[in-house]
Amino acid sequence: MAGVRIPFTGTNLSRPFTSPTPSAYLRPTIISGVAQNLSYWDSIHSDIDSHLKKVIPIREPISVFEPMHHLTFAAPKTTASALCVAACELVGGNREDAIVAASAIHLMHAAIYTHDHLMLSNSLQSNPETEPKISHRFGPNVELLTGDGILPFGFELLAGSMDPAGDNSDDILKVITEITRAVGSQGMVAGQVSDVEFDQLSGQTRRCLHGCGAACGAILGGGSHDEIEKLRRYGSIAGKIQGLLSEMDRNEGSKMQIAEKWRDLALKELEYFDSKKIEQISTLVRV
Amino acid sequence: MAGVRIPFTGTNLSRPFTSPTPSAYLRPTIISGVAQNLSYWDSIHSDIDSHLKKVIPIREPISVFEPMHHLTFAAPKTTASALCVAACELVGGNREDAIVAASAIHLMHAAIYTHDHLMLSNSLQSNPETEPKISHRFGPNVELLTGDGILPFGFELLAGSMDPAGDNSDDILKVITEITRAVGSQGMVAGQVSDVEFDQLSGQTRRCLHGCGAACGAILGGGSHDEIEKLRRYGSIAGKIQGLLSEMDRNEGSKMQIAEKWRDLALKELEYFDSKKIEQISTLVRV
């Protein structure tokens, strides 16, 4: 599953939460070595999808695994999980070292996404003007409990990825700490510090996930302390840009200028690395 | 914080989810060494409470930490977390070795409890005849997001309890795996296998937490494979008895006979251990 470097074909932040078309879910398992016609980011998403399909098959009991499978793949792709793989490869690691963590990050995102779109008894959560229309295949109780199950399942995957000799346990614990902080107290506090409403916290959490994803990938790829911290900052800014651009429709176009300023800040973090190696990861912040 | 052996004063399964009186939350930090007038179980709950108060203080930003603190302590005590400490002490470990895991188990329980009592837009969840009346200090959106934050925070505590030399990382990863299974896929599947409605799954998860709590304590106390498995079974049966007894009000009294049969099965698991050491842990299944 070593990374295949394919010319970038256009997956970037001006298409937030992009990549796989719905039909991608129907594709057979893709090993990146043979995915010749996929862009770099698409090939990463494809590998994460393949891993998730393997670990969450639709099996008995159907009433548990069908909603789990459905809600995992119903959540739009997040570049936070793709960043995890890209950061790992940038610091010299293999894709397979990061694929479990990237899958776990997608599961966190899917659990948050499911709960974001839960129909609560207050009307705040279902403002037709601001909320995207989501088709709910399952009742709110099933969506609530499945989200509650998906989140710890991500940690179960990570804890289970310890190699038999236990050589990687320290790195896995570091990654678990990173992810728990991003989706737990830190993600919630980050929202508050930015002075947003409680309702928007989960959006902030998603942005935290980008810095976290990049840091986790760098840890698992054997990156140095400096590499981990630079990639964390790169990921955080990429997440911020993505958040800004996703709101562009309902806001003034001058935000593009802010996005461009942030892009330059993000790219500055990458100057530390070999310029030949940053080509692909840097496409994430092209605006 | 070595375990203090105080004669048992009556906390057992005939008072499910019992122990600390509400005023217990106002007590100053109690180190079990000086808690001379507390029963064994109360002293454990008191130590878990002290640890949780230390790690979840009410601090800025208040709008994040107040609900987190409130919902952590609003959930009734669970003997699953106390079992974790008792099992650790039974196999020769120190209380402090298990207190973080026990706190994490309480946090899982608190997150599940919070979501169990969330007001969803369907009426199933709020049947006044079957659901206990819960006072909701916060809105459903705050309760949803806080529950989502409490759950990973438990894993954050565990991952952070790795000692600087990393000697205990394997045990911590084993404990994380145990807990994720109990609250994730396994807990959900256990509910299905028992052929209960999806709405009742979280109750099943609670029962899974008892076996998990006992196993985690035995792992952290340095127990052998046999000790871990026997204590897991003991905990699972204790959880089943607790579930049965909590439903006794609305069911026929003949269930007491079943509970007594299960008690005997549970006590059989303890025969493997030194009879002098099992006195306290065995009080959990006295019916």
Coordinates of C-alpha atoms in Angstrom, one line a residue:
Chain A
M1 CA 0.0 0.0 0.0
A2 CA 3.0 2.3 -0.5
G3 CA 1.9 5.8 -1.6
V4 CA 1.6 6.3 -5.4
R5 CA 2.5 9.8 -6.5
I6 CA 0.0 10.7 -9.2
P7 CA -0.2 14.2 -10.6
F8 CA -2.7 16.3 -8.8
T9 CA -5.9 16.7 -10.7
G10 CA -7.8 19.3 -8.8
T11 CA -9.1 18.1 -5.3
N12 CA -8.5 21.2 -3.3
L13 CA -10.1 23.5 -0.8
S14 CA -12.2 25.3 -3.3
R15 CA -14.2 22.1 -3.4
P16 CA -14.5 21.4 0.3
F17 CA -15.5 17.9 1.4
T18 CA -15.1 16.7 -2.1
S19 CA -13.5 13.8 -3.8
P20 CA -15.4 10.5 -4.1
T21 CA -18.5 10.7 -6.2
P22 CA -21.4 8.7 -4.6
S23 CA -20.6 5.9 -7.0
A24 CA -17.2 5.6 -5.5
Y25 CA -18.7 3.6 -2.7
L26 CA -19.6 0.9 -5.2
R27 CA -16.1 0.5 -6.6
P28 CA -14.3 -2.7 -5.7
T29 CA -11.5 -2.5 -3.1
I30 CA -8.8 -0.3 -4.5
I31 CA -5.1 -0.7 -3.5
S32 CA -3.4 2.5 -4.3
G33 CA -0.7 0.7 -6.2
V34 CA -3.2 0.0 -9.0
A35 CA -5.3 3.1 -8.7
Q36 CA -3.5 4.7 -11.6
N37 CA -6.3 7.0 -12.6
L38 CA -7.1 8.5 -9.2
S39 CA -5.7 11.8 -7.9
Y40 CA -3.4 11.7 -4.9
W41 CA -6.3 12.7 -2.5
D42 CA -8.8 10.5 -4.2
S43 CA -6.4 7.5 -3.9
I44 CA -6.1 8.3 -0.1
H45 CA -9.9 8.5 0.4
S46 CA -10.2 5.3 -1.6
D47 CA -7.8 3.5 0.6
I48 CA -9.5 4.8 3.8
D49 CA -12.9 3.7 2.4
S50 CA -11.5 0.2 1.6
H51 CA -10.2 -0.1 5.2
L52 CA -13.5 1.1 6.7
K53 CA -15.5 -1.3 4.5
K54 CA -13.4 -4.2 5.7
V55 CA -13.8 -3.3 9.4
I56 CA -17.5 -2.4 9.2
P57 CA -19.0 -5.0 7.0
I58 CA -22.8 -5.3 6.8
R59 CA -23.2 -8.4 8.8
E60 CA -25.4 -9.9 11.5
P61 CA -27.0 -8.4 13.5
I62 CA -28.1 -6.3 10.5
S63 CA -30.0 -3.9 12.7
V64 CA -26.7 -2.8 14.4
F65 CA -24.3 -3.0 11.5
E66 CA -26.5 -1.6 8.8
P67 CA -27.0 1.8 10.5
M68 CA -23.3 1.8 11.5
H69 CA -22.2 1.1 7.9
H70 CA -24.7 3.5 6.5
L71 CA -23.9 6.4 8.8
T72 CA -20.2 5.9 8.4
F73 CA -20.4 6.3 4.7
A74 CA -23.3 8.9 4.7
A75 CA -21.0 11.4 6.3
P76 CA -19.2 13.5 3.6
K77 CA -15.4 12.8 3.2
T78 CA -13.3 14.9 5.5
T79 CA -9.8 16.1 4.3
A80 CA -8.8 15.7 8.0
S81 CA -8.4 12.0 7.6
A82 CA -6.7 12.3 4.2
L83 CA -4.2 14.8 5.8
C84 CA -3.3 12.1 8.3
V85 CA -2.1 9.9 5.5
A86 CA -0.4 12.7 3.5
A87 CA 1.5 13.9 6.6
C88 CA 2.7 10.4 7.3
E89 CA 4.0 10.0 3.8
L90 CA 5.6 13.5 3.8
V91 CA 7.7 12.6 6.8
G92 CA 8.8 9.3 5.2
G93 CA 6.3 6.9 6.6
N94 CA 4.2 4.3 4.7
R95 CA 0.6 4.8 3.9
E96 CA -0.4 1.6 5.8
D97 CA 1.1 3.1 9.0
A98 CA -1.5 5.8 8.9
I99 CA -4.6 4.2 7.5
V100 CA -6.1 3.0 10.8
A101 CA -5.7 6.4 12.4
A102 CA -7.1 8.1 9.3
S103 CA -10.1 5.7 9.4
A104 CA -10.5 6.5 13.1
I105 CA -10.5 10.2 12.3
H106 CA -13.2 9.6 9.7
L107 CA -15.3 7.7 12.3
M108 CA -15.0 10.6 14.7
H109 CA -16.1 13.0 12.0
A110 CA -19.0 10.6 11.0
A111 CA -20.2 10.4 14.6
I112 CA -20.1 14.2 15.0
Y113 CA -21.8 14.6 11.6
T114 CA -24.6 12.1 12.6
H115 CA -25.2 13.9 15.9
D116 CA -25.1 17.3 14.1
H117 CA -28.0 16.3 12.0
L118 CA -30.0 14.6 14.8
M119 CA -33.5 15.8 15.2
L120 CA -33.7 17.2 18.7
S121 CA -36.8 18.4 20.4
N122 CA -35.7 22.0 20.2
S123 CA -36.1 23.8 16.9
L124 CA -32.6 25.3 16.9
Q125 CA -31.1 22.3 15.3
S126 CA -33.5 22.2 12.3
N127 CA -33.6 25.6 10.9
P128 CA -34.5 25.0 7.2
E129 CA -32.7 28.1 6.2
T130 CA -29.3 27.2 7.5
E131 CA -29.3 23.5 7.9
P132 CA -28.7 21.2 4.9
K133 CA -31.5 18.8 4.1
I134 CA -30.5 15.4 5.3
S135 CA -32.5 12.3 4.6
H136 CA -32.9 10.3 7.8
R137 CA -33.0 6.6 6.9
F138 CA -33.2 5.7 10.6
G139 CA -35.0 7.1 13.6
P140 CA -33.4 9.7 15.9
N141 CA -32.8 7.1 18.7
V142 CA -31.0 4.7 16.3
E143 CA -28.9 7.6 15.0
L144 CA -28.1 8.8 18.5
L145 CA -27.0 5.3 19.7
T146 CA -25.2 4.5 16.5
G147 CA -23.2 7.8 16.7
D148 CA -22.4 6.9 20.3
G149 CA -21.1 3.5 19.1
I150 CA -19.2 4.8 16.1
L151 CA -17.0 7.1 18.2
P152 CA -15.6 4.5 20.6
F153 CA -15.2 2.1 17.7
G154 CA -12.6 4.4 16.2
F155 CA -10.6 4.1 19.4
E156 CA -11.1 0.3 19.4
L157 CA -9.6 0.2 15.9
L158 CA -6.6 2.2 17.0
A159 CA -6.0 0.3 20.2
G160 CA -6.3 -2.9 18.2
S161 CA -3.6 -1.8 15.7
M162 CA -0.9 -2.4 18.3
D163 CA 1.6 -4.8 16.8
P164 CA 2.1 -8.1 18.7
A165 CA 5.5 -7.1 20.0
G166 CA 4.0 -3.8 21.3
D167 CA 6.7 -1.7 19.6
N168 CA 4.2 0.9 18.5
S169 CA 2.1 1.2 21.7
D170 CA 3.6 4.6 22.6
D171 CA 2.9 6.1 19.2
I172 CA -0.7 4.7 19.3
L173 CA -1.3 6.2 22.7
K174 CA 0.0 9.5 21.5
V175 CA -2.4 9.3 18.6
I176 CA -5.3 8.4 20.8
T177 CA -4.5 11.4 23.0
E178 CA -4.4 13.7 20.0
I179 CA -7.8 12.5 18.7
T180 CA -9.5 12.5 22.1
R181 CA -8.3 16.1 22.7
A182 CA -9.6 17.2 19.3
V183 CA -13.0 15.7 19.7
G184 CA -13.3 16.1 23.5
S185 CA -12.5 19.0 25.8
Q186 CA -10.1 20.8 23.5
G187 CA -12.5 20.8 20.5
M188 CA -15.2 22.2 22.7
V189 CA -13.0 24.8 24.3
A190 CA -11.7 25.9 20.9
G191 CA -15.2 26.7 19.9
Q192 CA -15.7 28.8 23.0
V193 CA -12.4 30.7 22.6
S194 CA -13.5 31.6 19.1
D195 CA -16.5 33.0 20.8
V196 CA -19.0 31.1 18.7
E197 CA -22.4 29.8 19.8
F198 CA -22.6 26.4 21.4
D199 CA -24.5 25.1 18.4
Q200 CA -21.5 25.8 16.2
L201 CA -19.1 23.9 18.4
S202 CA -19.1 20.8 16.4
G203 CA -18.0 22.8 13.4
Q204 CA -15.1 24.0 15.4
T205 CA -14.4 20.4 16.4
R206 CA -14.2 19.5 12.7
R207 CA -11.6 22.2 12.2
C208 CA -9.6 20.9 15.2
L209 CA -9.6 17.5 13.5
H210 CA -7.5 18.8 10.6
G211 CA -4.6 19.9 12.9
C212 CA -5.0 16.6 14.8
G213 CA -5.1 14.5 11.6
A214 CA -1.8 16.0 10.3
A215 CA -0.1 15.6 13.7
C216 CA -1.2 12.0 14.0
G217 CA 0.1 11.2 10.5
A218 CA 3.4 12.8 11.3
I219 CA 3.7 10.8 14.6
L220 CA 2.9 7.5 12.9
G221 CA 5.3 8.3 10.1
G222 CA 8.2 8.8 12.6
G223 CA 8.3 12.6 12.2
S224 CA 10.5 14.7 14.5
H225 CA 8.9 17.0 17.1
D226 CA 9.4 20.0 14.7
E227 CA 7.8 18.1 11.8
I228 CA 4.8 17.1 13.9
E229 CA 4.2 20.7 15.1
K230 CA 4.6 22.3 11.7
L231 CA 2.3 19.8 10.1
R232 CA -0.2 20.4 13.0
R233 CA -0.2 24.1 12.3
Y234 CA -0.5 23.5 8.5
G235 CA -3.5 21.2 9.1
S236 CA -5.2 23.7 11.5
I237 CA -4.9 26.5 9.0
A238 CA -6.1 24.2 6.2
G239 CA -9.2 23.4 8.4
K240 CA -9.8 27.1 9.0
I241 CA -9.7 27.8 5.3
Q242 CA -12.0 25.0 4.6
G243 CA -14.5 26.3 7.2
L244 CA -14.3 29.8 5.7
L245 CA -14.8 28.6 2.2
S246 CA -17.7 26.4 3.1
E247 CA -19.5 29.5 4.4
M248 CA -18.7 31.5 1.3
D249 CA -22.1 31.1 -0.3
R250 CA -23.8 33.1 2.4
N251 CA -21.0 35.7 3.0
E252 CA -19.2 38.4 1.1
G253 CA -16.6 37.4 -1.4
S254 CA -13.9 39.4 0.5
K255 CA -13.4 36.3 2.5
M256 CA -11.3 35.0 -0.4
Q257 CA -8.7 37.5 0.6
I258 CA -8.6 36.2 4.1
A259 CA -8.4 32.6 2.7
E260 CA -5.4 33.6 0.5
K261 CA -3.6 35.1 3.5
W262 CA -4.2 31.9 5.5
R263 CA -3.0 29.9 2.6
D264 CA 0.3 31.8 2.6
L265 CA 0.6 31.2 6.3
A266 CA -0.1 27.5 5.8
L267 CA 2.5 27.2 3.0
K268 CA 5.1 28.8 5.3
E269 CA 4.8 25.8 7.6
L270 CA 5.8 23.6 4.7
E271 CA 9.0 25.5 3.9
Y272 CA 10.7 23.4 6.5
F273 CA 10.3 20.3 4.4
D274 CA 12.0 19.2 1.2
S275 CA 10.4 21.3 -1.6
K276 CA 10.1 18.2 -3.9
K277 CA 8.1 16.3 -1.3
I278 CA 5.5 19.0 -0.4
E279 CA 3.9 19.2 -3.9
Q280 CA 1.0 17.0 -3.1
I281 CA 0.2 17.9 0.5
S282 CA 0.3 21.6 -0.5
T283 CA -2.5 21.3 -3.0
L284 CA -4.9 21.1 -0.1
V285 CA -4.7 24.8 0.6
R286 CA -4.8 26.0 -3.0
V287 CA -7.5 28.6 -3.2
Chain B
M1 CA -4.1 5.6 48.5
A2 CA -3.8 1.9 49.4
G3 CA -7.1 0.2 49.9
V4 CA -8.6 0.4 53.4
R5 CA -10.5 -2.7 54.5
I6 CA -13.5 -1.5 56.4
P7 CA -16.3 -3.8 57.4
F8 CA -19.1 -3.9 54.8
T9 CA -22.0 -1.7 55.8
G10 CA -24.6 -2.5 53.3
T11 CA -24.0 -1.2 49.8
N12 CA -25.1 -4.0 47.6
L13 CA -27.2 -4.9 44.7
S14 CA -30.5 -4.6 46.4
R15 CA -29.8 -0.9 46.3
P16 CA -28.7 -0.6 42.7
F17 CA -26.8 2.6 41.7
T18 CA -26.6 3.5 45.4
S19 CA -23.8 4.7 47.7
P20 CA -23.0 8.4 47.9
T21 CA -25.8 10.5 49.2
P22 CA -26.2 13.8 47.3
S23 CA -24.3 15.6 50.0
A24 CA -21.3 13.4 49.3
Y25 CA -20.4 15.7 46.4
L26 CA -19.9 18.5 48.8
R27 CA -17.4 16.6 50.9
P28 CA -13.8 17.6 50.8
T29 CA -11.3 15.4 48.9
I30 CA -11.2 12.1 50.7
I31 CA -8.1 9.9 50.6
S32 CA -9.3 6.5 51.5
G33 CA -6.6 6.1 54.2
V34 CA -8.4 8.6 56.3
A35 CA -12.0 7.7 55.3
Q36 CA -12.5 5.7 58.4
N37 CA -16.3 5.9 58.5
L38 CA -17.0 4.9 54.9
S39 CA -17.9 1.4 53.7
Y40 CA -15.5 -0.2 51.2
W41 CA -17.7 0.7 48.2
D42 CA -18.4 4.2 49.5
S43 CA -14.7 4.8 49.9
I44 CA -14.0 3.7 46.3
H45 CA -16.8 5.9 45.0
S46 CA -15.4 8.8 47.0
D47 CA -11.9 8.3 45.6
I48 CA -13.3 8.2 42.0
D49 CA -15.3 11.4 42.7
S50 CA -12.2 13.1 44.0
H51 CA -10.3 12.2 40.9
L52 CA -13.1 13.3 38.6
K53 CA -13.4 16.7 40.5
K54 CA -9.7 17.2 40.0
V55 CA -9.7 16.5 36.3
I56 CA -13.0 18.3 35.5
P57 CA -12.9 21.4 37.6
I58 CA -15.5 24.2 36.9
R59 CA -13.2 26.7 35.1
E60 CA -13.2 29.0 32.2
P61 CA -14.8 28.7 29.7
I62 CA -17.7 28.1 32.2
S63 CA -20.2 27.4 29.4
V64 CA -18.2 24.3 28.5
F65 CA -17.0 23.1 31.8
E66 CA -20.1 23.7 33.8
P67 CA -22.3 21.3 31.8
M68 CA -19.4 18.8 31.6
H69 CA -19.0 18.9 35.4
H70 CA -22.7 18.9 36.0
L71 CA -23.5 16.0 33.7
T72 CA -20.6 13.9 34.9
F73 CA -21.9 14.1 38.5
A74 CA -25.6 14.1 37.6
A75 CA -25.4 10.6 36.4
P76 CA -26.0 8.1 39.2
K77 CA -23.0 6.2 40.5
T78 CA -22.3 2.9 38.6
T79 CA -20.9 -0.1 40.4
A80 CA -19.1 -0.8 37.1
S81 CA -16.4 1.8 38.0
A82 CA -16.2 0.7 41.6
L83 CA -15.7 -2.9 40.5
C84 CA -12.7 -1.8 38.5
V85 CA -11.0 -0.7 41.7
A86 CA -12.2 -3.7 43.7
A87 CA -10.9 -6.1 41.1
C88 CA -7.5 -4.4 40.9
E89 CA -7.2 -4.6 44.7
L90 CA -8.3 -8.2 44.7
V91 CA -5.5 -9.3 42.4
G92 CA -2.9 -7.4 44.5
G93 CA -2.8 -4.0 42.8
N94 CA -3.0 -0.6 44.4
R95 CA -6.1 1.5 44.2
E96 CA -4.2 4.3 42.5
D97 CA -3.4 1.9 39.6
A98 CA -7.1 1.6 38.8
I99 CA -8.5 5.0 39.7
V100 CA -8.1 6.6 36.2
A101 CA -9.7 3.7 34.5
A102 CA -12.5 3.7 37.0
S103 CA -13.0 7.4 36.4
A104 CA -13.0 6.8 32.6
I105 CA -15.7 4.1 33.1
H106 CA -17.8 6.5 35.0
L107 CA -17.4 9.0 32.2
M108 CA -18.6 6.5 29.6
H109 CA -21.6 5.7 31.9
A110 CA -22.3 9.5 32.3
A111 CA -22.2 10.1 28.5
I112 CA -24.5 7.2 27.9
Y113 CA -26.8 8.3 30.7
T114 CA -26.9 11.9 29.4
H115 CA -27.8 10.7 25.9
D116 CA -30.3 8.2 27.3
H117 CA -32.3 11.1 28.7
L118 CA -31.9 13.4 25.8
M119 CA -35.2 14.8 24.4
L120 CA -35.3 13.6 20.9
S121 CA -37.9 14.7 18.4
N122 CA -39.6 11.3 18.5
S123 CA -41.9 10.6 21.4
L124 CA -40.5 7.1 22.1
Q125 CA -37.8 8.5 24.3
S126 CA -40.1 10.5 26.5
N127 CA -42.9 8.2 27.6
P128 CA -43.9 9.6 31.0
E129 CA -45.0 6.2 32.2
T130 CA -41.7 4.4 31.7
E131 CA -39.1 7.1 31.7
P132 CA -37.8 8.6 35.0
K133 CA -38.4 12.3 35.3
I134 CA -35.1 14.1 34.7
S135 CA -34.6 17.7 35.3
H136 CA -32.8 19.2 32.3
R137 CA -30.6 22.1 33.3
F138 CA -29.3 22.5 29.8
G139 CA -30.9 22.4 26.4
P140 CA -30.8 19.2 24.3
N141 CA -28.1 20.6 22.0
V142 CA -25.8 21.3 24.9
E143 CA -26.5 17.9 26.4
L144 CA -25.9 16.1 23.1
L145 CA -22.5 17.9 22.5
T146 CA -21.4 17.6 26.1
G147 CA -22.1 13.9 26.1
D148 CA -20.1 13.7 22.9
G149 CA -17.2 15.5 24.6
I150 CA -17.4 13.5 27.9
L151 CA -16.9 10.1 26.1
P152 CA -13.6 10.9 24.4
F153 CA -12.4 12.7 27.5
G154 CA -12.5 9.4 29.3
F155 CA -10.1 8.0 26.7
E156 CA -8.0 11.1 26.9
L157 CA -7.6 10.6 30.7
L158 CA -6.5 6.9 30.1
A159 CA -4.1 7.7 27.3
G160 CA -2.6 10.5 29.5
S161 CA -2.0 8.1 32.4
M162 CA 0.9 6.5 30.6
D163 CA 4.0 6.8 32.9
P164 CA 6.9 8.8 31.4
A165 CA 9.0 5.6 30.9
G166 CA 6.0 4.1 28.9
D167 CA 6.2 0.9 31.0
N168 CA 2.4 0.7 31.3
S169 CA 1.4 1.5 27.7
D170 CA 0.5 -2.1 26.8
D171 CA -1.8 -2.4 29.8
I172 CA -3.4 1.0 29.1
L173 CA -4.0 0.0 25.4
K174 CA -5.6 -3.2 26.6
V175 CA -7.9 -1.2 28.9
I176 CA -8.8 1.2 26.2
T177 CA -9.7 -1.8 24.0
E178 CA -11.8 -3.3 26.7
I179 CA -13.7 -0.1 27.3
T180 CA -14.2 0.8 23.6
R181 CA -15.6 -2.7 23.0
A182 CA -18.0 -2.4 25.9
V183 CA -19.4 0.9 24.8
G184 CA -19.0 0.5 21.1
S185 CA -19.8 -2.4 18.8
Q186 CA -19.8 -5.2 21.4
G187 CA -22.2 -3.3 23.7
M188 CA -24.6 -2.7 20.8
V189 CA -24.4 -6.3 19.6
A190 CA -24.9 -7.7 23.1
G191 CA -28.2 -5.8 23.1
Q192 CA -29.2 -7.4 19.8
V193 CA -28.2 -10.9 20.8
S194 CA -30.3 -10.5 23.8
D195 CA -33.1 -9.7 21.4
V196 CA -34.1 -6.5 23.1
E197 CA -35.4 -3.4 21.3
F198 CA -32.9 -0.8 20.0
D199 CA -34.2 1.6 22.7
Q200 CA -32.9 -0.6 25.4
L201 CA -29.4 -1.1 24.0
S202 CA -27.9 1.5 26.2
G203 CA -29.1 -0.5 29.2
Q204 CA -27.3 -3.5 27.8
T205 CA -24.2 -1.4 27.3
R206 CA -24.3 -0.5 31.0
R207 CA -24.3 -4.2 31.8
C208 CA -21.4 -4.8 29.5
L209 CA -19.6 -2.1 31.4
H210 CA -19.6 -4.2 34.6
G211 CA -17.7 -7.1 33.0
C212 CA -15.4 -4.6 31.4
G213 CA -14.8 -2.7 34.7
A214 CA -13.8 -5.9 36.5
A215 CA -11.5 -7.0 33.7
C216 CA -9.8 -3.6 33.4
G217 CA -9.2 -3.5 37.2
A218 CA -7.6 -7.0 37.0
I219 CA -5.4 -6.0 34.0
L220 CA -4.2 -2.9 35.8
G221 CA -3.6 -4.8 39.1
G222 CA -1.3 -7.2 37.2
G223 CA -3.8 -10.2 37.3
S224 CA -3.2 -13.4 35.4
H225 CA -5.2 -14.3 32.3
D226 CA -7.4 -16.6 34.5
E227 CA -7.9 -13.9 37.1
I228 CA -8.9 -11.4 34.4
E229 CA -11.4 -13.8 32.8
K230 CA -13.0 -14.9 36.1
L231 CA -13.4 -11.4 37.3
R232 CA -14.9 -10.4 33.9
R233 CA -17.5 -13.1 34.3
Y234 CA -18.1 -12.1 37.9
G235 CA -18.7 -8.5 36.8
S236 CA -20.9 -9.4 33.9
I237 CA -23.2 -11.5 36.2
A238 CA -23.2 -8.7 38.8
G239 CA -24.3 -6.3 36.0
K240 CA -27.1 -8.7 34.9
I241 CA -28.3 -9.0 38.5
Q242 CA -28.3 -5.2 38.9
G243 CA -30.3 -4.9 35.7
L244 CA -32.8 -7.4 36.9
L245 CA -33.2 -5.8 40.3
S246 CA -33.6 -2.3 38.9
E247 CA -36.7 -3.6 36.9
M248 CA -38.1 -5.4 40.0
D249 CA -40.7 -2.7 40.7
R250 CA -42.6 -3.3 37.5
N251 CA -42.2 -7.0 37.4
E252 CA -43.1 -10.1 39.4
G253 CA -41.2 -10.9 42.6
S254 CA -40.2 -14.3 41.2
K255 CA -37.2 -12.5 39.6
M256 CA -35.6 -12.7 43.0
Q257 CA -35.1 -16.4 42.5
I258 CA -33.3 -15.8 39.2
A259 CA -31.2 -13.2 40.9
E260 CA -30.2 -15.7 43.6
K261 CA -29.3 -18.3 41.0
W262 CA -27.1 -15.7 39.2
R263 CA -25.6 -14.7 42.6
D264 CA -24.4 -18.3 43.1
L265 CA -22.9 -18.4 39.6
A266 CA -21.1 -15.1 40.3
L267 CA -19.7 -16.3 43.6
K268 CA -18.5 -19.5 41.9
E269 CA -16.1 -17.3 39.8
L270 CA -14.6 -16.0 43.0
E271 CA -13.8 -19.4 44.4
Y272 CA -10.6 -19.3 42.4
F273 CA -9.3 -16.5 44.7
D274 CA -8.1 -16.5 48.3
S275 CA -11.2 -16.7 50.4
K276 CA -10.0 -14.1 52.8
K277 CA -9.6 -11.6 50.0
I278 CA -12.9 -11.9 48.3
E279 CA -15.0 -10.7 51.3
Q280 CA -15.5 -7.2 50.1
I281 CA -15.9 -7.7 46.3
S282 CA -18.4 -10.4 46.9
T283 CA -20.8 -8.1 48.8
L284 CA -21.7 -6.6 45.4
V285 CA -23.9 -9.6 44.5
R286 CA -25.6 -10.1 47.9
V287 CA -29.3 -10.2 47.2

